Amino acid sequence: MIDDLWYKNSVFYCLSVGTFMDANGDGIGDFKGLLRRLDYLQGLGVTAIWLMPFQPSPHKDDGYDIADYYGVDPRYGSLGDFVEFTHGCRQRGMRVIIDLVVNHTSDQHPWFLDARSSPDSPYRDWYVWADKKPANAGKGMVFPGVQKSTWTRDKVAGAWFFHRFYDFQPDLNTSNPHVQAEILKIMGFWIQLGVSGFRMDAVPFVIATKGAKVGKPIEQYDMLRSFREFLQWRQGNAVILAEANVLPETDMEYFGDDGDRMHMMFNFFVNQNLFYALASADSRPLAKALQATKPRPATAQWGLFLRNHDELDLGRLTKAQRELVFEKFGPDKTMQLYDRGIRRRLAPMLGGDRRRLELAYSLMFTLPGTPVIRYGDEIAMGDNLDLPERNCARTPMQWSTEPQAGFTKSDRPCSPVIDVGPYGYEHVNVAKQRRDPNSMLNWTERVIRMRKEVPEVGWGDFKVIATRDPSVLVMRYDWRNNSVLFVHNLDEKPREVSFAVGLPGDAGKLLVNLLSEDHSRANERGKHTLVLEGYGYRWYRVGGLDYLLKRSDIDADAKGKTGHPA
Ligand code: GLC
Ligand code: CA
């Protein structure tokens, strides 16, 4: 059973084939290169890879403009190479999920080419058309400032087509049963080739009603159930991880009251409040966001992330909160994007400050959910703000001090390697950090190992424990009579905090530090007092002297002896 719910306690790592490792020296990362780096990922402790789009595509939106759902872009290799890759992952005990981008296709997709060619095309109704410019054409752009409209006139078709994203990404008419059947077929295809599920792109838009007359789109949540049902029939333990940046009150619509819709969702709400917490040193809005996103079915899970491949979207914060995050982490206009976000990578945002990076990562690994690491963040890679829009944070992986960071033998990489400043590959690379026991890379590896030893975070229930100090977040997780407790100081100054663990009897008397020898014993009144350095964090196992005994219970559970999640 626990293996069936593997995603409840995994460590995800997200990467693009094209910028990870180039094996054949043409400047573009490929599946053969990625295959050679699987030992690196396994060594880091990754248990699941989220692969960004790799299908044939004109690449006008980093592959999110797909021209064939059933293939591999020849620049990355062949379907055969893909299967070698999933097989290589399986051999190492790692799972693979891939992007499922079905809100729209590329305008070069044969379906669209056929659809535009004639009103009688069998594919005409696969897209969303209007004879005249619709009244809502100036509304609902996802990339404001860059994208001018959501409807564009197509000369060949002699009609307007709807595009929620860029104008080269015509929206599929997802209400059309033929399109829905095709989406299932796409899932079935990749499941057959060895993937364990999908990161479903732009879910709220996939399920929204679309059309010239649609004022306020209505979400057709039942579609989510049919996707899941199909997937489960084909492969019981496959999952869908939804990209849905929605408000907490809508979460359960996506998970389904009976846990019959999406298995996982990215927690965008916590993500934004987490960055606010890091910027303001005030943990209270984050604690509220954790509380607000707490309800979810027992089999569902949050995906927890810091930075992803897009901008850091701050649209759910209040104006004042957003402005503070801009001021602290992205003050220049060039660092901001789409009037709502910051496009930088994590390390430069946090001033390259190791203490803050560890704090941020420690939070990501201990907040409720499954952590999702962005490639390169484990070595604190930087960005290149000269590249347009979100491309600044999508530069090639920095492997070594060899030319082009060891990413390619070509002197013309598909995206420029960062080679100047403190984040240049001569300073920041895997080879160097591998040799340094105190590097970010080795720290990340240790913290991942530790995360695997606290399954309570993935399975258990949490409580935010009150302290008098808003800059310190204390959380306890309980699962099957075991508890762990995490303390994070968001402030740059040292802090002293006192709190009671809040468990009956002697249970909370001893806090065993998981990262150092610095354990904590409660005073006579049952209170712990800790002194945390600026940006300090602590991971504790709660327990009396029998805590070691309890560990072996957990090990037994993890082997599946007693079965079901709490
Ligand atoms: C999602 C992706 C983003 C892409 C968009 C259109 O938001 O995360 O990168 O541009 O969908 O597919
Ligand atoms: Ca290549």
Coordinates of C-alpha atoms and ligand atoms in Angstrom, one line a residue:
M1 CA 0.0 0.0 0.0
I2 CA 2.7 2.4 0.9
D3 CA 4.4 1.8 -2.4
D4 CA 1.2 2.5 -4.2
L5 CA 1.2 5.9 -2.5
W6 CA 4.8 6.4 -3.3
Y7 CA 4.2 10.1 -4.1
K8 CA 3.3 10.9 -0.5
N9 CA 6.9 10.8 0.5
S10 CA 9.1 11.2 -2.6
V11 CA 11.8 13.6 -3.5
F12 CA 11.1 15.1 -6.9
Y13 CA 13.7 16.7 -9.2
C14 CA 12.6 18.7 -12.2
L15 CA 14.7 19.1 -15.3
S16 CA 14.7 19.8 -19.0
V17 CA 16.5 17.3 -21.2
G18 CA 17.7 20.1 -23.4
T19 CA 19.8 21.9 -20.8
F20 CA 20.9 19.0 -18.6
M21 CA 23.7 17.0 -20.4
D22 CA 24.7 16.8 -24.1
A23 CA 26.1 13.5 -25.1
N24 CA 26.6 13.9 -28.8
G25 CA 28.2 17.3 -28.8
D26 CA 25.7 19.3 -30.9
G27 CA 25.1 21.8 -28.1
I28 CA 21.7 20.4 -27.0
G29 CA 21.1 18.2 -24.0
D30 CA 19.8 14.8 -24.9
F31 CA 18.4 11.5 -23.4
K32 CA 21.8 9.8 -23.8
G33 CA 23.4 12.6 -21.7
L34 CA 20.7 12.4 -19.1
L35 CA 21.1 8.7 -18.9
R36 CA 24.7 9.2 -17.9
R37 CA 23.7 11.5 -15.2
L38 CA 21.2 9.2 -13.5
D39 CA 23.8 8.0 -11.0
Y40 CA 24.3 11.6 -10.0
L41 CA 20.6 12.1 -9.3
Q42 CA 20.3 8.8 -7.5
G43 CA 23.3 9.7 -5.4
L44 CA 21.7 13.0 -4.5
G45 CA 18.7 11.0 -3.2
V46 CA 16.2 11.9 -5.8
T47 CA 13.3 9.3 -6.0
A48 CA 11.3 10.8 -8.9
I49 CA 12.2 12.9 -11.9
W50 CA 9.8 15.4 -13.4
L51 CA 10.8 15.7 -17.0
M52 CA 9.7 18.9 -18.8
P53 CA 8.3 18.7 -22.3
F54 CA 10.6 16.8 -24.7
Q55 CA 8.1 16.1 -27.6
P56 CA 8.6 17.5 -31.1
S57 CA 8.1 21.3 -30.9
P58 CA 9.0 24.5 -32.6
H59 CA 10.4 25.5 -29.1
K60 CA 8.8 28.9 -28.9
D61 CA 7.8 28.3 -25.3
D62 CA 10.5 26.0 -24.1
G63 CA 8.7 23.0 -25.5
Y64 CA 5.3 23.9 -24.0
D65 CA 4.2 24.2 -27.6
I66 CA 3.9 20.6 -28.7
A67 CA 3.6 19.6 -32.3
D68 CA 3.3 15.8 -31.8
Y69 CA 2.2 14.2 -28.5
Y70 CA 3.5 10.7 -29.4
G71 CA 7.1 11.4 -30.2
V72 CA 10.5 12.6 -28.9
D73 CA 12.0 15.7 -30.5
P74 CA 14.8 14.4 -32.7
R75 CA 17.2 16.9 -31.1
Y76 CA 16.9 15.0 -27.8
G77 CA 17.0 11.5 -29.3
S78 CA 14.5 8.9 -30.2
L79 CA 11.6 7.0 -28.5
G80 CA 14.2 4.2 -28.1
D81 CA 16.4 6.6 -26.1
F82 CA 13.4 7.6 -24.0
V83 CA 12.7 4.0 -23.1
E84 CA 16.4 3.4 -22.2
F85 CA 16.1 6.4 -19.9
T86 CA 12.9 5.3 -18.1
H87 CA 14.5 1.8 -17.8
G88 CA 17.7 3.4 -16.4
C89 CA 15.5 5.2 -13.8
R90 CA 13.7 2.1 -12.9
Q91 CA 17.0 0.2 -12.4
R92 CA 18.0 2.9 -9.9
G93 CA 14.6 2.9 -8.1
M94 CA 13.6 6.3 -9.5
R95 CA 10.3 7.1 -11.1
V96 CA 9.6 9.5 -13.9
I97 CA 6.7 11.8 -14.4
I98 CA 6.4 13.9 -17.6
D99 CA 4.6 17.1 -18.5
L100 CA 1.1 16.7 -20.0
V101 CA 0.5 19.9 -22.0
V102 CA -3.0 19.5 -23.3
N103 CA -4.5 22.9 -22.8
H104 CA -3.1 23.9 -26.2
T105 CA -0.9 22.7 -29.0
S106 CA 1.7 24.4 -31.1
D107 CA 0.2 26.2 -34.1
Q108 CA 2.4 23.8 -36.1
H109 CA 0.6 20.8 -34.8
P110 CA -0.9 18.8 -37.7
W111 CA -4.3 19.0 -36.0
F112 CA -4.2 22.8 -36.1
L113 CA -2.8 22.9 -39.7
D114 CA -5.7 20.7 -40.7
A115 CA -8.3 22.6 -38.6
R116 CA -7.4 26.0 -40.1
S117 CA -7.4 24.6 -43.7
S118 CA -11.2 24.3 -43.9
P119 CA -14.4 24.7 -41.8
D120 CA -15.1 21.1 -42.8
S121 CA -11.9 19.7 -41.4
P122 CA -12.5 16.9 -38.9
Y123 CA -10.2 18.8 -36.6
R124 CA -11.9 22.2 -36.9
D125 CA -13.8 21.6 -33.7
W126 CA -10.7 20.6 -31.8
Y127 CA -9.9 24.3 -31.4
V128 CA -11.9 27.3 -30.4
W129 CA -13.0 29.6 -33.2
A130 CA -15.0 32.8 -33.7
D131 CA -15.9 34.6 -36.9
K132 CA -15.5 38.1 -35.5
K133 CA -13.1 39.5 -33.0
P134 CA -14.7 38.4 -29.6
A135 CA -15.5 41.1 -27.0
N136 CA -13.3 39.3 -24.5
A137 CA -10.2 39.3 -26.7
G138 CA -8.4 41.8 -24.4
K139 CA -9.0 39.8 -21.3
G140 CA -7.4 36.9 -19.4
M141 CA -3.8 37.0 -20.8
V142 CA -1.5 34.7 -18.9
F143 CA 1.6 36.7 -19.9
P144 CA 0.5 40.3 -19.6
G145 CA 3.0 42.8 -21.0
V146 CA 4.2 40.2 -23.6
Q147 CA 0.9 38.7 -24.8
K148 CA -1.4 41.3 -26.2
S149 CA -4.6 39.3 -26.6
T150 CA -6.3 36.0 -26.1
W151 CA -7.8 35.8 -29.6
T152 CA -5.9 36.1 -32.9
R153 CA -7.1 36.1 -36.5
D154 CA -5.8 33.3 -38.6
K155 CA -5.5 34.3 -42.2
V156 CA -5.7 30.7 -43.5
A157 CA -8.8 29.9 -41.5
G158 CA -10.3 33.3 -42.1
A159 CA -11.4 33.2 -38.5
W160 CA -10.3 34.1 -34.9
F161 CA -8.9 31.4 -32.6
F162 CA -8.6 31.4 -28.8
H163 CA -5.2 31.2 -27.1
R164 CA -5.0 31.5 -23.3
F165 CA -1.2 31.7 -23.6
Y166 CA 1.0 33.0 -26.5
D167 CA -0.6 33.4 -30.0
F168 CA 1.4 30.4 -31.3
Q169 CA -0.4 28.1 -28.7
P170 CA -4.0 27.7 -29.9
D171 CA -6.2 26.3 -27.2
L172 CA -7.7 22.8 -27.6
N173 CA -11.4 22.7 -27.3
T174 CA -11.2 20.4 -24.3
S175 CA -15.0 20.2 -24.0
N176 CA -15.0 18.2 -27.3
P177 CA -15.3 14.5 -26.5
H178 CA -12.8 13.6 -29.3
V179 CA -10.2 15.9 -27.7
Q180 CA -10.9 14.3 -24.3
A181 CA -10.5 10.8 -25.7
E182 CA -7.2 11.9 -27.3
I183 CA -5.9 13.2 -23.9
L184 CA -6.6 9.8 -22.4
K185 CA -4.8 8.2 -25.4
I186 CA -1.7 10.4 -24.8
M187 CA -1.6 9.3 -21.1
G188 CA -2.0 5.7 -22.0
F189 CA 0.8 5.9 -24.5
W190 CA 3.4 7.3 -22.1
I191 CA 2.3 5.0 -19.3
Q192 CA 3.0 2.1 -21.6
L193 CA 6.5 3.5 -22.1
G194 CA 7.3 3.4 -18.4
V195 CA 6.3 6.7 -16.8
S196 CA 4.6 6.9 -13.4
G197 CA 2.4 9.8 -14.1
F198 CA 2.1 13.4 -15.3
R199 CA 2.6 16.9 -14.3
M200 CA -0.5 18.3 -15.8
D201 CA 0.1 21.8 -17.3
A202 CA -2.4 24.7 -16.7
V203 CA -5.2 22.6 -15.3
P204 CA -7.7 25.4 -14.5
F205 CA -7.6 26.3 -18.2
V206 CA -7.8 22.8 -19.4
I207 CA -11.1 22.3 -17.6
A208 CA -12.5 25.8 -18.2
T209 CA -15.3 26.4 -20.6
K210 CA -13.9 28.3 -23.6
G211 CA -15.4 30.4 -26.4
A212 CA -16.2 33.8 -27.7
K213 CA -19.4 34.0 -25.6
V214 CA -17.8 32.8 -22.4
G215 CA -17.6 35.8 -20.0
K216 CA -16.5 34.1 -16.8
P217 CA -15.2 30.6 -17.6
I218 CA -16.7 27.7 -15.6
E219 CA -14.4 24.9 -14.4
Q220 CA -15.6 21.4 -15.4
Y221 CA -14.2 19.5 -12.5
D222 CA -15.7 16.2 -13.6
M223 CA -13.1 16.0 -16.3
L224 CA -10.4 15.6 -13.7
R225 CA -12.2 12.5 -12.4
S226 CA -12.3 10.9 -15.8
F227 CA -8.6 11.6 -16.3
R228 CA -7.8 10.0 -13.0
E229 CA -10.1 7.0 -13.5
F230 CA -8.6 6.2 -16.8
L231 CA -5.1 6.4 -15.5
Q232 CA -5.9 4.2 -12.5
W233 CA -7.4 1.6 -14.8
R234 CA -4.2 1.5 -16.9
Q235 CA -1.8 1.6 -13.9
G236 CA -2.9 1.7 -10.3
N237 CA -0.1 3.7 -8.9
A238 CA 0.3 6.3 -11.6
V239 CA -0.4 9.9 -10.5
I240 CA -1.3 13.3 -11.8
L241 CA 0.4 16.4 -10.3
A242 CA -1.6 19.4 -11.2
E243 CA -0.3 22.8 -11.9
A244 CA -3.2 24.9 -10.5
N245 CA -2.5 28.2 -8.9
V246 CA -5.8 28.5 -7.2
L247 CA -7.2 29.8 -3.9
P248 CA -7.4 27.5 -0.9
E249 CA -11.2 27.4 -1.0
T250 CA -11.0 25.7 -4.4
D251 CA -8.4 23.1 -3.5
M252 CA -10.9 20.4 -2.7
E253 CA -12.5 20.8 -6.1
Y254 CA -9.2 19.7 -7.6
F255 CA -8.4 16.9 -5.1
G256 CA -12.0 15.7 -5.1
D257 CA -13.9 15.2 -1.8
D258 CA -13.4 11.5 -2.1
G259 CA -9.9 11.9 -3.3
D260 CA -11.1 10.9 -6.8
R261 CA -9.5 13.8 -8.8
M262 CA -5.9 15.0 -8.8
H263 CA -3.4 13.0 -6.6
M264 CA -1.2 16.0 -6.2
M265 CA -1.2 19.7 -6.7
F266 CA 1.6 22.3 -6.4
N267 CA 1.0 24.4 -3.4
F268 CA 1.3 27.8 -5.0
F269 CA -0.4 29.5 -2.1
V270 CA 2.1 28.2 0.4
N271 CA 4.9 29.0 -2.0
Q272 CA 4.0 32.7 -2.2
N273 CA 3.5 33.0 1.5
L274 CA 6.8 31.2 2.1
F275 CA 8.7 33.8 0.0
Y276 CA 6.8 36.5 1.9
A277 CA 8.0 34.9 5.2
L278 CA 11.6 34.8 3.9
A279 CA 11.3 38.5 2.9
S280 CA 9.6 39.8 6.0
A281 CA 10.8 37.4 8.7
D282 CA 7.1 37.1 9.8
S283 CA 5.9 33.6 9.8
R284 CA 2.3 34.3 10.6
P285 CA 0.9 34.6 7.0
L286 CA 2.8 31.4 6.2
A287 CA 1.2 29.6 9.2
K288 CA -2.2 30.8 8.0
A289 CA -1.5 29.6 4.5
L290 CA -0.5 26.2 5.9
Q291 CA -3.7 26.1 7.8
A292 CA -5.8 27.2 4.8
T293 CA -4.3 24.5 2.6
K294 CA -4.5 21.8 5.2
P295 CA -7.7 20.0 4.2
R296 CA -7.0 17.4 1.6
P297 CA -8.0 13.7 1.2
A298 CA -5.8 11.1 2.9
T299 CA -4.4 9.9 -0.4
A300 CA -3.7 13.3 -1.8
Q301 CA -0.4 15.3 -1.5
W302 CA 1.0 18.7 -2.0
G303 CA 4.0 19.4 -4.2
L304 CA 6.2 21.8 -2.3
F305 CA 8.7 23.9 -4.2
L306 CA 10.7 27.1 -3.9
R307 CA 11.5 28.2 -7.5
N308 CA 10.2 26.5 -10.6
H309 CA 10.9 27.0 -14.3
D310 CA 8.5 29.9 -14.5
E311 CA 8.5 33.3 -12.7
L312 CA 7.9 33.3 -9.0
D313 CA 4.3 34.3 -9.2
L314 CA 3.3 36.6 -6.3
G315 CA -0.3 37.2 -7.5
R316 CA -1.9 35.7 -4.5
L317 CA -0.3 38.0 -2.0
T318 CA -1.7 41.4 -1.0
K319 CA -0.2 44.4 -2.8
A320 CA 1.8 45.4 0.3
Q321 CA 3.2 41.9 0.7
R322 CA 4.0 41.6 -3.0
E323 CA 5.9 44.9 -2.9
L324 CA 7.9 43.8 0.0
V325 CA 9.0 40.6 -1.7
F326 CA 9.9 42.6 -4.8
E327 CA 11.9 45.0 -2.7
K328 CA 13.8 42.3 -1.0
F329 CA 14.3 39.7 -3.8
G330 CA 13.8 41.5 -7.1
P331 CA 14.0 45.3 -6.8
D332 CA 15.0 46.0 -10.4
K333 CA 12.4 46.0 -13.1
T334 CA 14.5 43.6 -15.1
M335 CA 14.1 41.0 -12.4
Q336 CA 10.3 41.2 -12.5
L337 CA 7.9 39.7 -15.0
Y338 CA 4.3 39.9 -16.1
D339 CA 3.4 42.5 -13.4
R340 CA 3.2 39.8 -10.8
G341 CA 6.4 37.9 -10.3
I342 CA 10.2 37.6 -10.1
R343 CA 12.1 35.7 -12.7
R344 CA 15.4 35.1 -10.8
R345 CA 16.7 31.9 -9.5
L346 CA 16.7 31.1 -5.8
A347 CA 20.4 31.7 -5.0
P348 CA 20.7 35.2 -6.4
M349 CA 17.4 36.1 -4.9
L350 CA 18.7 35.2 -1.5
G351 CA 22.0 37.1 -2.1
G352 CA 23.9 33.8 -2.4
D353 CA 23.7 33.7 1.4
R354 CA 24.3 30.1 2.4
R355 CA 22.4 30.5 5.7
R356 CA 19.3 31.7 3.9
L357 CA 19.6 29.1 1.2
E358 CA 19.7 26.4 3.9
L359 CA 16.8 28.0 5.7
A360 CA 14.7 28.1 2.5
Y361 CA 15.5 24.5 1.6
S362 CA 15.0 23.3 5.2
L363 CA 11.5 24.8 5.1
M364 CA 10.8 23.2 1.7
F365 CA 11.8 19.8 3.0
T366 CA 9.7 20.1 6.2
L367 CA 6.5 21.8 5.2
P368 CA 3.6 19.5 4.5
G369 CA 4.0 17.8 1.2
T370 CA 6.5 16.3 -1.2
P371 CA 9.5 18.4 -2.1
V372 CA 10.2 19.3 -5.7
I373 CA 13.8 20.4 -6.4
R374 CA 14.6 22.5 -9.4
Y375 CA 17.7 21.3 -11.3
G376 CA 20.8 23.4 -10.4
D377 CA 19.4 24.7 -7.1
E378 CA 21.2 21.9 -5.3
I379 CA 24.5 23.7 -6.3
A380 CA 23.0 27.2 -5.9
M381 CA 23.1 28.0 -9.6
G382 CA 22.4 31.6 -10.7
D383 CA 20.5 33.2 -13.6
N384 CA 21.2 35.3 -16.7
L385 CA 18.9 38.3 -16.8
D386 CA 20.0 39.1 -20.3
L387 CA 17.9 36.2 -21.6
P388 CA 14.3 37.0 -22.3
E389 CA 11.4 36.3 -19.9
R390 CA 11.7 33.1 -18.0
N391 CA 14.7 31.8 -20.0
C392 CA 17.0 33.6 -17.5
A393 CA 16.5 30.7 -15.1
R394 CA 16.8 27.9 -17.7
T395 CA 20.5 27.9 -18.4
P396 CA 22.5 24.7 -18.8
M397 CA 23.4 22.6 -15.8
Q398 CA 26.9 23.4 -14.5
W399 CA 28.8 20.1 -14.1
S400 CA 32.5 21.1 -14.0
T401 CA 35.2 23.7 -14.8
E402 CA 35.6 22.3 -18.3
P403 CA 34.5 24.6 -21.2
Q404 CA 30.8 25.1 -21.3
A405 CA 30.6 23.8 -17.7
G406 CA 31.0 20.3 -19.0
F407 CA 27.5 20.5 -20.3
T408 CA 28.5 20.1 -24.0
K409 CA 31.6 19.6 -26.1
S410 CA 30.2 22.1 -28.6
D411 CA 31.1 25.8 -28.3
R412 CA 27.6 26.7 -29.2
P413 CA 25.3 25.5 -26.5
C414 CA 21.5 25.9 -27.1
S415 CA 21.3 28.4 -24.2
P416 CA 24.4 30.3 -23.0
V417 CA 26.2 28.7 -20.0
I418 CA 26.6 31.2 -17.1
D419 CA 30.3 32.0 -17.3
V420 CA 30.7 35.4 -15.5
G421 CA 30.3 36.6 -12.0
P422 CA 29.9 34.7 -8.8
Y423 CA 27.5 32.2 -10.3
G424 CA 29.8 31.4 -13.3
Y425 CA 30.5 27.8 -13.8
E426 CA 34.1 28.1 -12.7
H427 CA 32.8 28.8 -9.2
V428 CA 29.5 27.0 -9.1
N429 CA 29.7 23.4 -10.5
V430 CA 29.0 19.9 -9.4
A431 CA 32.6 18.5 -9.7
K432 CA 33.9 21.2 -7.3
Q433 CA 31.1 20.8 -4.8
R434 CA 31.3 17.0 -4.8
R435 CA 34.8 17.2 -3.4
D436 CA 33.9 19.8 -0.7
P437 CA 32.2 18.1 2.3
N438 CA 30.7 21.5 3.2
S439 CA 29.3 22.4 -0.2
M440 CA 25.6 23.1 -0.9
L441 CA 25.5 19.9 -2.9
N442 CA 26.6 17.7 0.0
W443 CA 24.4 19.6 2.4
T444 CA 21.4 19.0 0.1
E445 CA 22.3 15.3 -0.1
R446 CA 22.4 15.0 3.7
V447 CA 19.2 16.9 4.1
I448 CA 17.5 14.6 1.6
R449 CA 18.7 11.6 3.5
M450 CA 17.3 13.1 6.7
R451 CA 14.0 13.9 5.0
K452 CA 13.6 10.3 4.2
E453 CA 14.0 9.5 7.9
V454 CA 11.1 11.7 8.9
P455 CA 8.2 10.0 7.0
E456 CA 5.8 11.8 9.4
V457 CA 6.1 14.9 7.2
G458 CA 4.5 13.1 4.2
W459 CA 2.1 10.9 6.1
G460 CA 1.3 12.7 9.3
D461 CA -0.9 15.5 10.6
F462 CA 0.8 18.8 11.5
K463 CA 0.3 21.6 14.1
V464 CA 1.9 25.0 14.1
I465 CA 3.0 25.5 17.7
A466 CA 2.6 28.9 19.1
T467 CA 5.6 30.9 20.3
R468 CA 5.7 34.6 21.3
D469 CA 8.0 35.3 18.4
P470 CA 6.5 35.7 14.9
S471 CA 9.9 35.3 13.3
V472 CA 10.1 31.7 14.5
L473 CA 8.0 28.9 13.0
V474 CA 7.6 25.8 15.1
M475 CA 5.8 22.8 13.6
R476 CA 5.1 19.3 14.9
Y477 CA 4.1 16.3 12.9
D478 CA 2.4 13.3 14.4
W479 CA 2.0 9.9 12.7
R480 CA 1.3 6.6 14.4
N481 CA 2.5 7.6 17.9
N482 CA 5.7 9.2 16.5
S483 CA 6.3 12.9 16.3
V484 CA 8.9 15.1 14.8
L485 CA 9.4 18.8 15.3
F486 CA 10.9 21.6 13.2
V487 CA 12.0 25.0 14.2
H488 CA 12.9 27.8 11.7
N489 CA 14.2 31.3 12.5
L490 CA 13.3 33.6 9.6
D491 CA 15.2 36.5 11.1
E492 CA 18.8 37.4 10.5
K493 CA 19.2 38.0 14.2
P494 CA 19.6 35.2 16.8
R495 CA 16.4 34.4 18.7
E496 CA 15.5 32.7 21.9
V497 CA 12.2 30.9 21.9
S498 CA 10.2 28.9 24.5
F499 CA 7.5 26.5 23.7
A500 CA 5.8 23.4 24.9
V501 CA 5.7 20.4 22.5
G502 CA 2.1 19.9 23.4
L503 CA 1.9 16.2 23.8
P504 CA 0.5 14.5 26.9
G505 CA 2.6 13.1 29.7
D506 CA 6.4 12.8 29.2
A507 CA 6.2 12.5 25.5
G508 CA 7.6 15.9 24.6
K509 CA 10.3 16.0 27.2
L510 CA 13.2 15.2 25.0
L511 CA 13.9 16.6 21.6
V512 CA 16.5 14.6 19.8
N513 CA 18.4 16.8 17.3
L514 CA 18.6 15.0 13.9
L515 CA 21.3 17.1 12.4
S516 CA 23.7 17.6 15.4
E517 CA 24.4 16.5 19.0
D518 CA 22.5 19.5 20.4
H519 CA 19.4 17.9 21.9
S520 CA 16.9 19.7 24.1
R521 CA 15.3 18.7 27.4
A522 CA 12.2 20.4 28.7
N523 CA 12.3 22.2 32.1
E524 CA 10.0 21.2 35.0
R525 CA 7.1 23.1 33.5
G526 CA 7.5 21.1 30.3
K527 CA 8.9 24.0 28.3
H528 CA 11.8 23.9 25.9
T529 CA 14.0 26.9 25.4
L530 CA 16.1 27.2 22.4
V531 CA 18.6 29.7 21.2
L532 CA 18.7 29.9 17.4
E533 CA 21.3 31.7 15.4
G534 CA 20.2 34.1 12.7
Y535 CA 18.4 32.0 10.0
G536 CA 18.9 29.0 12.1
Y537 CA 16.8 25.8 11.9
R538 CA 16.5 22.6 13.9
W539 CA 15.0 19.1 13.1
Y540 CA 14.0 17.1 16.1
R541 CA 12.6 13.7 16.8
V542 CA 10.2 14.0 19.7
G543 CA 10.8 11.2 22.2
G544 CA 11.6 9.9 25.6
L545 CA 14.5 7.5 25.8
D546 CA 12.6 4.9 23.8
Y547 CA 12.8 7.0 20.6
L548 CA 15.2 4.6 19.0
L549 CA 12.7 1.9 19.5
K550 CA 10.1 4.0 17.8
R551 CA 12.3 4.4 14.8
S552 CA 12.2 0.7 14.2
D553 CA 8.4 0.8 14.2
I554 CA 8.6 3.4 11.4
D555 CA 11.1 1.2 9.5
A556 CA 8.6 -1.7 9.8
D557 CA 5.8 0.5 8.5
A558 CA 7.8 1.8 5.6
K559 CA 8.4 -1.8 4.5
G560 CA 4.6 -2.0 4.3
K561 CA 4.0 -4.4 7.2
T562 CA 1.1 -2.5 8.6
G563 CA -0.3 -0.9 5.6
H564 CA -2.5 2.1 5.5
P565 CA -1.8 5.8 5.8
A566 CA -3.0 7.6 8.9
Ligands
GLC1 C1 2.5 26.5 -17.7 C2 4.0 26.3 -17.8 C3 4.7 27.4 -18.5 C4 4.1 27.4 -19.9 C5 2.6 27.5 -19.8 C6 2.0 27.2 -21.2 O1 2.2 27.6 -17.0 O2 4.5 26.1 -16.4 O3 6.0 27.2 -18.6 O4 4.6 28.6 -20.6 O5 2.0 26.6 -19.0 O6 2.1 25.9 -21.5
CA2 CA 22.8 16.6 -28.1

